[in-house]
Coordinates of C-alpha atoms in Angstrom, one line a residue:
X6 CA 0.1 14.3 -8.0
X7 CA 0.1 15.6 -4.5
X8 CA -1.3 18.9 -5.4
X9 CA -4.3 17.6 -7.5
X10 CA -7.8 17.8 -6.7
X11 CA -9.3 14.1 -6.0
X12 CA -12.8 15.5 -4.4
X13 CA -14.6 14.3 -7.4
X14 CA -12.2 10.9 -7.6
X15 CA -13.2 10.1 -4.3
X16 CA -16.8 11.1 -4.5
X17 CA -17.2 8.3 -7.7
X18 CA -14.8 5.7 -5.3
X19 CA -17.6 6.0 -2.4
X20 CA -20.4 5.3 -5.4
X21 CA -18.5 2.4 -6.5
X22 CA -18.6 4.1 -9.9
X23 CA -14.9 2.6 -10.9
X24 CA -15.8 3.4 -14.7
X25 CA -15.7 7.1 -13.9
X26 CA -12.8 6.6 -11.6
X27 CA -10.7 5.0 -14.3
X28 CA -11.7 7.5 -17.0
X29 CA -10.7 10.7 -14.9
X30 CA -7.4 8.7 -14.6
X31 CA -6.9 8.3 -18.2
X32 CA -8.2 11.5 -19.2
X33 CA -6.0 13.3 -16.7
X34 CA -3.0 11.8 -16.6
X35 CA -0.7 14.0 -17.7
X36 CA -1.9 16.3 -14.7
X37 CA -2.3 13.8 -11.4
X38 CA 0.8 11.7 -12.9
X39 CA 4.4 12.7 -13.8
X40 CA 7.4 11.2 -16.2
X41 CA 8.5 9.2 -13.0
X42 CA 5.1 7.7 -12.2
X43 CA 5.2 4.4 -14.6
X44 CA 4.4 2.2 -11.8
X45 CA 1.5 4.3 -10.1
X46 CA -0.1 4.8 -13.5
X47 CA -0.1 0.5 -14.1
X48 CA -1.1 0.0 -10.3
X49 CA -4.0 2.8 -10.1
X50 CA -5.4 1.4 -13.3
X51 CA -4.8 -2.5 -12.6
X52 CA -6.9 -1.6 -9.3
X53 CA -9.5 0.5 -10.9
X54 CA -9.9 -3.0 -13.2
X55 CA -9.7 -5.3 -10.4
X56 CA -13.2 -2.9 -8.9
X57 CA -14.9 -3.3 -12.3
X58 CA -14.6 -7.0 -12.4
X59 CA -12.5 -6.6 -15.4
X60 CA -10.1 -9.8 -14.6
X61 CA -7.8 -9.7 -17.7
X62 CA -7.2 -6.4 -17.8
X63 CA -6.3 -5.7 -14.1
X64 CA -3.8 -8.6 -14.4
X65 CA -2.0 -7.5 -17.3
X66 CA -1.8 -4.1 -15.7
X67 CA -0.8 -5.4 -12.1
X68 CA 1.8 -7.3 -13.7
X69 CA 3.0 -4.4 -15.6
X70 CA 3.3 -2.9 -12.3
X71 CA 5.1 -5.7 -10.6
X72 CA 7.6 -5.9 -13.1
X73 CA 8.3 -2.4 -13.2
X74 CA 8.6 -2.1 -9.2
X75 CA 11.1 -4.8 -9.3
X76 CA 13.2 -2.8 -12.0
X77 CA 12.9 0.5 -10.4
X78 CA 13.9 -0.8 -7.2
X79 CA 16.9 -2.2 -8.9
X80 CA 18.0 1.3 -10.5
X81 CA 17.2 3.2 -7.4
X82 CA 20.5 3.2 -6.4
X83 CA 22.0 4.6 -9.7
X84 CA 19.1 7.1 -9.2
X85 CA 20.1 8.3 -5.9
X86 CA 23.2 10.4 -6.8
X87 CA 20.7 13.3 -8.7
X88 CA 18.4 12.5 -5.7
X89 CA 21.1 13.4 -3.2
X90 CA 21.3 16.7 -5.2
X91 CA 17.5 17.6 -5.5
X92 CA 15.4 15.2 -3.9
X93 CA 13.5 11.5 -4.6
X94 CA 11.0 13.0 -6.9
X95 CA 13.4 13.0 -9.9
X96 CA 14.1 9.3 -9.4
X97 CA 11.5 6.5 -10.3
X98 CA 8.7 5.4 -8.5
X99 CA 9.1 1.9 -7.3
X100 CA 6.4 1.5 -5.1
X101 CA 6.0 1.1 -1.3
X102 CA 6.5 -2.8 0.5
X103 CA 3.0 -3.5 1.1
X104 CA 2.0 -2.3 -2.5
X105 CA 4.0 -4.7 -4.3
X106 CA 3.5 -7.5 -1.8
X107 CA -0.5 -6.6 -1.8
X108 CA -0.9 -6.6 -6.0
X109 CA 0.0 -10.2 -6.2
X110 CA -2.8 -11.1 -4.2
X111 CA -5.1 -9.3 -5.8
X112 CA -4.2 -10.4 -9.3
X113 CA -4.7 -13.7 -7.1
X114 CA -8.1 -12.9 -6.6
X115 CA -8.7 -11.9 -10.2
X116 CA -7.5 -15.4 -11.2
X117 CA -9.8 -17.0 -8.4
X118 CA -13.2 -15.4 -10.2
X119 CA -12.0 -16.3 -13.5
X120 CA -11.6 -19.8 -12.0
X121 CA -7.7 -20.4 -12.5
X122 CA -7.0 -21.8 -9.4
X123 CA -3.7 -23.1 -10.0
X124 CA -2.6 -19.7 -11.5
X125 CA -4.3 -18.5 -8.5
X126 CA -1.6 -20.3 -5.8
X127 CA 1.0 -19.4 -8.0
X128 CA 0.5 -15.6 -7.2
X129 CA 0.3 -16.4 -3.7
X130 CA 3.4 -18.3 -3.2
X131 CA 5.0 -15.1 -4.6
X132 CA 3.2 -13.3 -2.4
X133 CA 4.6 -15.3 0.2
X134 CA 8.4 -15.1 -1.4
X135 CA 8.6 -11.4 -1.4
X136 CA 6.8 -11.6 2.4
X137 CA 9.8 -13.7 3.5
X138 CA 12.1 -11.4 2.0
X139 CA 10.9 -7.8 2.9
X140 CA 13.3 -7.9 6.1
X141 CA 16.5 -7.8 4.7
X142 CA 14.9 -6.2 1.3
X143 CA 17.0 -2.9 2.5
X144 CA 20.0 -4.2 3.2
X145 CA 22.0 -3.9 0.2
X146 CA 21.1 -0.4 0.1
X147 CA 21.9 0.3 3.6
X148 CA 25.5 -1.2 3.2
X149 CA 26.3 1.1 -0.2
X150 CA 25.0 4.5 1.6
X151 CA 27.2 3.7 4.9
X152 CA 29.8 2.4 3.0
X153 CA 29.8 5.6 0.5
X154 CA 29.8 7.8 3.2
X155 CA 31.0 7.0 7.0
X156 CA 28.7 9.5 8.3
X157 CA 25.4 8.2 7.3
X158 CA 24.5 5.6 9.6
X159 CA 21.2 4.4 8.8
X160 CA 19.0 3.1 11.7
X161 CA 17.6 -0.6 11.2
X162 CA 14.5 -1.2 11.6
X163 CA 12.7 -4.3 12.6
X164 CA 9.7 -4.9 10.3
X165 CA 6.9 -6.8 12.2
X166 CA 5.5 -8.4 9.3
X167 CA 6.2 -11.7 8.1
X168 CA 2.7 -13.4 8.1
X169 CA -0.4 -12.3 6.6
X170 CA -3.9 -14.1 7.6
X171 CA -5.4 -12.5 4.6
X172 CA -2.8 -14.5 2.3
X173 CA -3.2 -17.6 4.3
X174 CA -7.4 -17.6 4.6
X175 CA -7.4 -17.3 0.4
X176 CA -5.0 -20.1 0.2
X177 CA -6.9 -21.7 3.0
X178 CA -9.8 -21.7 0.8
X179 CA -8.1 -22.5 -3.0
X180 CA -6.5 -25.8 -1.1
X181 CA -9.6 -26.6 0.2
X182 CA -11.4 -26.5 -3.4
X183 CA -8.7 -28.6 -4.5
X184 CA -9.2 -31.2 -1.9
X185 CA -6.0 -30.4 -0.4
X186 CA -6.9 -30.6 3.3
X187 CA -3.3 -30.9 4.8
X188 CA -2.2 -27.7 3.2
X189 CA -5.6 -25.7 4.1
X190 CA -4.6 -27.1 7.6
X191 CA -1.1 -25.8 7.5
X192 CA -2.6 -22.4 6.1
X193 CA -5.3 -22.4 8.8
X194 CA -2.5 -22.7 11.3
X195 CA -0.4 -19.7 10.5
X196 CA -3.4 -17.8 9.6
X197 CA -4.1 -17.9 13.8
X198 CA -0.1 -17.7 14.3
X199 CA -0.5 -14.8 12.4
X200 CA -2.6 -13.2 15.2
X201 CA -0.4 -14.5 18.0
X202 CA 2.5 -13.5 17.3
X203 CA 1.7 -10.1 15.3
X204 CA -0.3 -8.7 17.9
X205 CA 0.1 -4.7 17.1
X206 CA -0.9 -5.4 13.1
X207 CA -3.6 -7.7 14.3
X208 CA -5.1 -5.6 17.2
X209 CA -8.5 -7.4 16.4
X210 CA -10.4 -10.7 17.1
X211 CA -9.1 -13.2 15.1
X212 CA -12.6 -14.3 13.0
X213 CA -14.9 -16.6 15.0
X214 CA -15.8 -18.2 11.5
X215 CA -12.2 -19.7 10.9
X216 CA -13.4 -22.5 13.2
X217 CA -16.0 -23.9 10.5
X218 CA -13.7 -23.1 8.0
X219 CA -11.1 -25.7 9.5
X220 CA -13.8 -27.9 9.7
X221 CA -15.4 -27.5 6.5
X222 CA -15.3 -30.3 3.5
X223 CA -15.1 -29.2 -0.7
X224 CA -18.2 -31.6 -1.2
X225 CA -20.3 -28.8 1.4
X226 CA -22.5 -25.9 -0.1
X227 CA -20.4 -23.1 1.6
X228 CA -20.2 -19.5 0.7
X229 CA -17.4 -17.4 1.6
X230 CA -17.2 -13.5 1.7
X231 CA -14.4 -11.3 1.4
X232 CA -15.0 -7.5 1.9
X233 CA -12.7 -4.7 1.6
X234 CA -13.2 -1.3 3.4
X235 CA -12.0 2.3 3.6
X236 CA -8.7 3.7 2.0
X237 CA -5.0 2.6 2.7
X238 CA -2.5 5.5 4.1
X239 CA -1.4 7.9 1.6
X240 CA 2.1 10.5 2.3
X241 CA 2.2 13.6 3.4
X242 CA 5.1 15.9 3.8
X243 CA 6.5 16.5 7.2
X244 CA 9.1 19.5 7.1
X245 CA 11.7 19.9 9.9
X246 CA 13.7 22.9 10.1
X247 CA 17.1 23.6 12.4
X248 CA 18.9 26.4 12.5
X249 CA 22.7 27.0 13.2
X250 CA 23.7 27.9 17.0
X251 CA 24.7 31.1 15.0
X252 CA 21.3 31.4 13.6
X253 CA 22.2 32.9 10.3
X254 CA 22.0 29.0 8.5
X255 CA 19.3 26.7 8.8
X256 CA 19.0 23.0 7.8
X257 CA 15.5 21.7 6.3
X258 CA 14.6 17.8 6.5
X259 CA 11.5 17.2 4.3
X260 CA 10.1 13.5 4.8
X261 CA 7.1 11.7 3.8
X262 CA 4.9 10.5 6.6
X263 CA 2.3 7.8 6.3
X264 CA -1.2 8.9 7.4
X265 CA -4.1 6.8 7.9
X266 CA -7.6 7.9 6.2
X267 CA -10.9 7.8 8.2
X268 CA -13.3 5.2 7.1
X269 CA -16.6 5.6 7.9
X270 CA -17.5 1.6 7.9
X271 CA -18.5 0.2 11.1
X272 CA -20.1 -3.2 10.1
X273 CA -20.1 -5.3 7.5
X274 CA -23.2 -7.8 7.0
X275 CA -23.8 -10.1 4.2
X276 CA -27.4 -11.6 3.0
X277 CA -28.0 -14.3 1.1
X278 CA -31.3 -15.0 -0.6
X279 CA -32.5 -18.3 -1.9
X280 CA -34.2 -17.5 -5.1
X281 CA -36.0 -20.8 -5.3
X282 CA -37.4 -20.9 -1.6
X283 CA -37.3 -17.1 -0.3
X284 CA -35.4 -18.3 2.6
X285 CA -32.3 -15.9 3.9
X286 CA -29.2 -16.5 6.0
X287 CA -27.2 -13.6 7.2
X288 CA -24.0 -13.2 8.8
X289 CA -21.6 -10.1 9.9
X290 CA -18.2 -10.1 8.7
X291 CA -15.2 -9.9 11.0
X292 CA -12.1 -8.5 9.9
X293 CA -9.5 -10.4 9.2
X294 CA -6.8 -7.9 7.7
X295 CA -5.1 -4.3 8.4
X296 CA -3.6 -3.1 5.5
X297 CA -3.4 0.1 7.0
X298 CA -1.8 -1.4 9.9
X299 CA 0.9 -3.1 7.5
X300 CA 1.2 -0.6 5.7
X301 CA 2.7 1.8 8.6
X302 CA 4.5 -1.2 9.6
X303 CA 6.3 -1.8 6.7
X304 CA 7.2 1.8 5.7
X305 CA 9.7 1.8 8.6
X306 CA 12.6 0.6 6.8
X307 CA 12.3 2.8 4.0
X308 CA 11.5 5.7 6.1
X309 CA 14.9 5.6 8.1
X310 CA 17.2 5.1 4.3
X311 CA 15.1 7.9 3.1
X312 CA 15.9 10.0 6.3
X313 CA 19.4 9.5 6.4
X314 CA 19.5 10.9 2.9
X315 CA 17.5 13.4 3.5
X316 CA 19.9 14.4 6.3
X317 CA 22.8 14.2 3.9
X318 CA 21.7 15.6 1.5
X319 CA 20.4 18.9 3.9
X320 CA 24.2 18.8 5.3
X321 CA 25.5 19.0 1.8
X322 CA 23.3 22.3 1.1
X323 CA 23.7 23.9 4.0
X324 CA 27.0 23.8 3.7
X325 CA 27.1 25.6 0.3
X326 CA 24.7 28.5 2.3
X327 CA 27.5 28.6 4.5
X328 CA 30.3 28.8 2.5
X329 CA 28.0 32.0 0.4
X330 CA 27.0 33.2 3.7
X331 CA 30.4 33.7 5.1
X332 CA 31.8 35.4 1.9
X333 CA 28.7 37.8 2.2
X334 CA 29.2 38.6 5.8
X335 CA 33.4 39.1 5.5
X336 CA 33.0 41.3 2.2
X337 CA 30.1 43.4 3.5
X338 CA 32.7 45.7 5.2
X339 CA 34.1 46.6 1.8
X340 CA 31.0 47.9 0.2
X341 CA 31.9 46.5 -3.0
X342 CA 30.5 44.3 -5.5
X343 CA 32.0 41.1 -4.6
X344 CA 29.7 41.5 -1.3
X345 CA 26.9 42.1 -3.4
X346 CA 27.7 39.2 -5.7
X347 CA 27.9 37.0 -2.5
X348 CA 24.9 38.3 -0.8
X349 CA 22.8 37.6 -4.0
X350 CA 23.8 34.2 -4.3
X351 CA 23.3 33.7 -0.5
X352 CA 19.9 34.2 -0.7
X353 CA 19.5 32.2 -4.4
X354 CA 20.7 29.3 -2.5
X355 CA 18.5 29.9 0.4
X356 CA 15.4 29.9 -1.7
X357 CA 16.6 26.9 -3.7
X358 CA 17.4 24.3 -0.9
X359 CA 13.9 26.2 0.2
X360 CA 12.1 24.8 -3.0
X361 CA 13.7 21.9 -4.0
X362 CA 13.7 20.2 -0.8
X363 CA 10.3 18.0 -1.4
X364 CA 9.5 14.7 -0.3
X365 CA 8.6 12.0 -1.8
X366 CA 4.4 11.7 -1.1
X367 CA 3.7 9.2 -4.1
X368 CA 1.7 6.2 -3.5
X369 CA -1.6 4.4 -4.8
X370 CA -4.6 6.0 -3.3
X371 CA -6.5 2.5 -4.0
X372 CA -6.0 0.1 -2.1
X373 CA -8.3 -0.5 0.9
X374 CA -7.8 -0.4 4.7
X375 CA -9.4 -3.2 6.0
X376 CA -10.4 -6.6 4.9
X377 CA -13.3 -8.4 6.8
X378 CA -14.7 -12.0 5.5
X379 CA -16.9 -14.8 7.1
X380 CA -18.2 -18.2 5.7
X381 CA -22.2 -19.4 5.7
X382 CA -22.7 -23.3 4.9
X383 CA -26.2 -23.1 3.0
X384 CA -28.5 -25.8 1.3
X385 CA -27.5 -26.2 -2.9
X386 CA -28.9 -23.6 -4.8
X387 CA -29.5 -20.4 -6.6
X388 CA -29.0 -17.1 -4.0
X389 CA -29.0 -13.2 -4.6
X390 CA -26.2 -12.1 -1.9
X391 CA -26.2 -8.8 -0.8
X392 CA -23.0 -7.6 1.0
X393 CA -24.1 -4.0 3.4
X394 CA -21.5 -1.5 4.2
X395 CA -22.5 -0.4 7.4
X396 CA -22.1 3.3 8.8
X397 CA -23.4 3.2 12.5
X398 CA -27.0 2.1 11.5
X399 CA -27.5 3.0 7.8
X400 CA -26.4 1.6 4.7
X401 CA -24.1 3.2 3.3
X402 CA -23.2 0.6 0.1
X403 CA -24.5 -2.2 -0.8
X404 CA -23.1 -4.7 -3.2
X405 CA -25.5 -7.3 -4.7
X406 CA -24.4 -10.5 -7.0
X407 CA -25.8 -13.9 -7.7
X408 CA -24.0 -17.0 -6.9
X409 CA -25.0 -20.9 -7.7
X410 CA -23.7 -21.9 -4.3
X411 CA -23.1 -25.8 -5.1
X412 CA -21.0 -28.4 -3.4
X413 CA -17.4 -29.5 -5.0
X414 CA -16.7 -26.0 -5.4
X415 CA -15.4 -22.9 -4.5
X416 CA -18.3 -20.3 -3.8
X417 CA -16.7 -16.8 -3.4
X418 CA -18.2 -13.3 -3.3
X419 CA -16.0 -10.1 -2.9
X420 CA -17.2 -7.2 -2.7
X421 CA -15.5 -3.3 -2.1
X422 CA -16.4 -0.4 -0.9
X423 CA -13.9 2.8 -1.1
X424 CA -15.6 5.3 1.7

């Protein structure tokens, strides 16, 4: 996967031409997936769906994904003795925090445009569950690696996030559509709480709009926007090498290191355009989410289990070098072929801690950096709304849909652009 050519993946993704996307995908699986990569197969193509507006289909492959993350995860630690031999690659993929977390609400938002909103909440209150959770998610594993081996102390690591606005703005809205006005208070609430208190993940305004929001009724005409941007952090490998104060043995740590990805989005604007009167109303969108930022964020914990067994497992090869290394160098005097023997396998080892030592850069290339929404309370009717991707002053995408914007309901666009 790491090693394959996305040029033309990501050329399509900036198009918003999902169809191609998804069929490059398919057609190429057996090349940018391997026999490991169950969950990132279900969790590229349930995100490729969600794009396409294909509602059923996402959720039944999101799902798939969800259910698999939470049985990987599980078996991970079974897993981890061939990993301590070769590396994490030969153990299954069980996705990253924020991607297992971050596919419950958007099988949410699938639910919302097919107009389930109770199935809707549902997925959001399990979004909230495994939020609550992710701090001591590690825990378990943490105790069996110190308590398998008393030299791997793993660092903790505290996880800043424990609130998302994102999560509480959809709910926000959903209670509001149900009439529920003490819950969308309570979600309006943490949704600025979430700003307050999470001030490095939320290193932007908190949106200006959230005050009509609070203030808003169901019976108004009010359309809300949601608009993702840019690309998520993928992995790359970072490789650390050490050698011994003799300098005939070296130690190599390879880790995977999150790495954000530019996005050329600078504004967001939406338009829309009464098709009985002519009359438009525009507004900008403010952001509202970091998934980027949350993604760094809650890689931390994982990173420090993954490093202390990288560390291990570097100790346990190097120490088989050693052992080869030292018979090489004491039978060399002889001339013989035990030194050969020795010297030969000296340098097999060598070269195999050289290739096998990998890290682990899988993730889902998909899902978007930023999320940036506002609200616009319009007179009853039919409207065209056009949603600009911004890049300095040009257009760079432009997503167009029409929406009956009526009172007593819940009036949502969302649109996405991958660039």
């Amino acid at each position: 996967m790491a090693d394959y050519n996305y040029n033309r993946i990501d050329s399509n993704l900036a198009a918003g031409n999902y169809e191609a996307v998804s069929a490059e995908l398919n057609e190429k699986k057996s090349t940018i997936y391997g026999s490991h990569d169950e969950v990132l197969v279900a969790l590229d193509a349930g995100l490729m769906a969600h794009y396409e507006g294909k509602t059923d289909e996402s959720n039944k492959l999101l799902g798939q994904a969800e259910k698999l993350m939470e049985a990987y995860f599980t078996t991970s630690i079974s897993q981890s003795v061939t990993s301590m031999v070769t590396n994490d690659l030969v153990q299954d993929y069980a996705g990253e925090d924020f991607e297992d977390i971050y596919t419950n609400l958007f099988m949410a938002l699938n639910y919302l445009e097919a107009d389930l909103f109770d199935d809707a909440m549902v997925e959001m209150r399990r979004f909230d569950n495994k939020l609550k959770k992710l701090r001591s998610k590690y825990e378990e594993t943490i105790r069996n690696m110190e308590s398998g081996d008393k030299n791997s102390k793993v660092k903790r690591v505290n996880i800043q996030f424990y609130n998302s606005a994102l999560a509480h703005y959809v709910s926000m809205l959903l209670n509001r559509a149900d009439g529920d006005y003490d819950n969308a208070r309570i979600d309006a609430r943490l949704l600025e709480e979430a700003f307050k208190t999470q001030k490095d993940l939320y290193d932007f305004a908190l949106p200006s709009s959230l005050e009509e929001e609070k203030n808003a009724r169901r019976s108004d005409a009010r359309l809300n926007v949601l608009a993702f941007s840019g690309f998520a952090p993928v992995k790359k490998e970072d490789v650390v090498r050490a050698y011994s104060w003799t300098g005939t043995v070296w130690y190599k740590l390879a880790l995977p290191k999150m790495e954000k990805r530019h996005s050329a989005i600078t504004k967001i604007v939406a338009t829309a355009r009464n098709k009985q009167t002519g009359q438009t109303y525009s507004r900008t969108l403010e952001q509202i989410e970091s998934l980027e930022n949350i993604s760094m964020d809650t890689f931390q914990q994982k990173y420090s289990v993954l490093f202390t067994k990288a560390l291990l497992r570097s100790i346990a090869k190097t120490a088989t070098n050693t052992t080869m290394n030292t018979m090489a160098r004491k039978t060399r005097k002889n001339n013989d072929s035990a030194s050969i023997i020795f010297s030969i396998l000296d340098l097999v080892t060598k070269v195999s801690n050289e290739l096998t030592e990998r890290a682990d850069v899988r993730t889902c290339r998909y899902f978007p950096a930023k999320a940036s929404v506002t609200g616009i309370s319009l007179p009853a009717g039919d409207y065209t709304v056009s949603v600009d991707f911004m890049a300095g002053s040009h257009v760079s995408s432009r997503v167009v849909k029409d929406v009956s914007v009526r009172g007593g309901k819940l009036n949502f666009v969302e649109a996405t652009c991958l660039r």
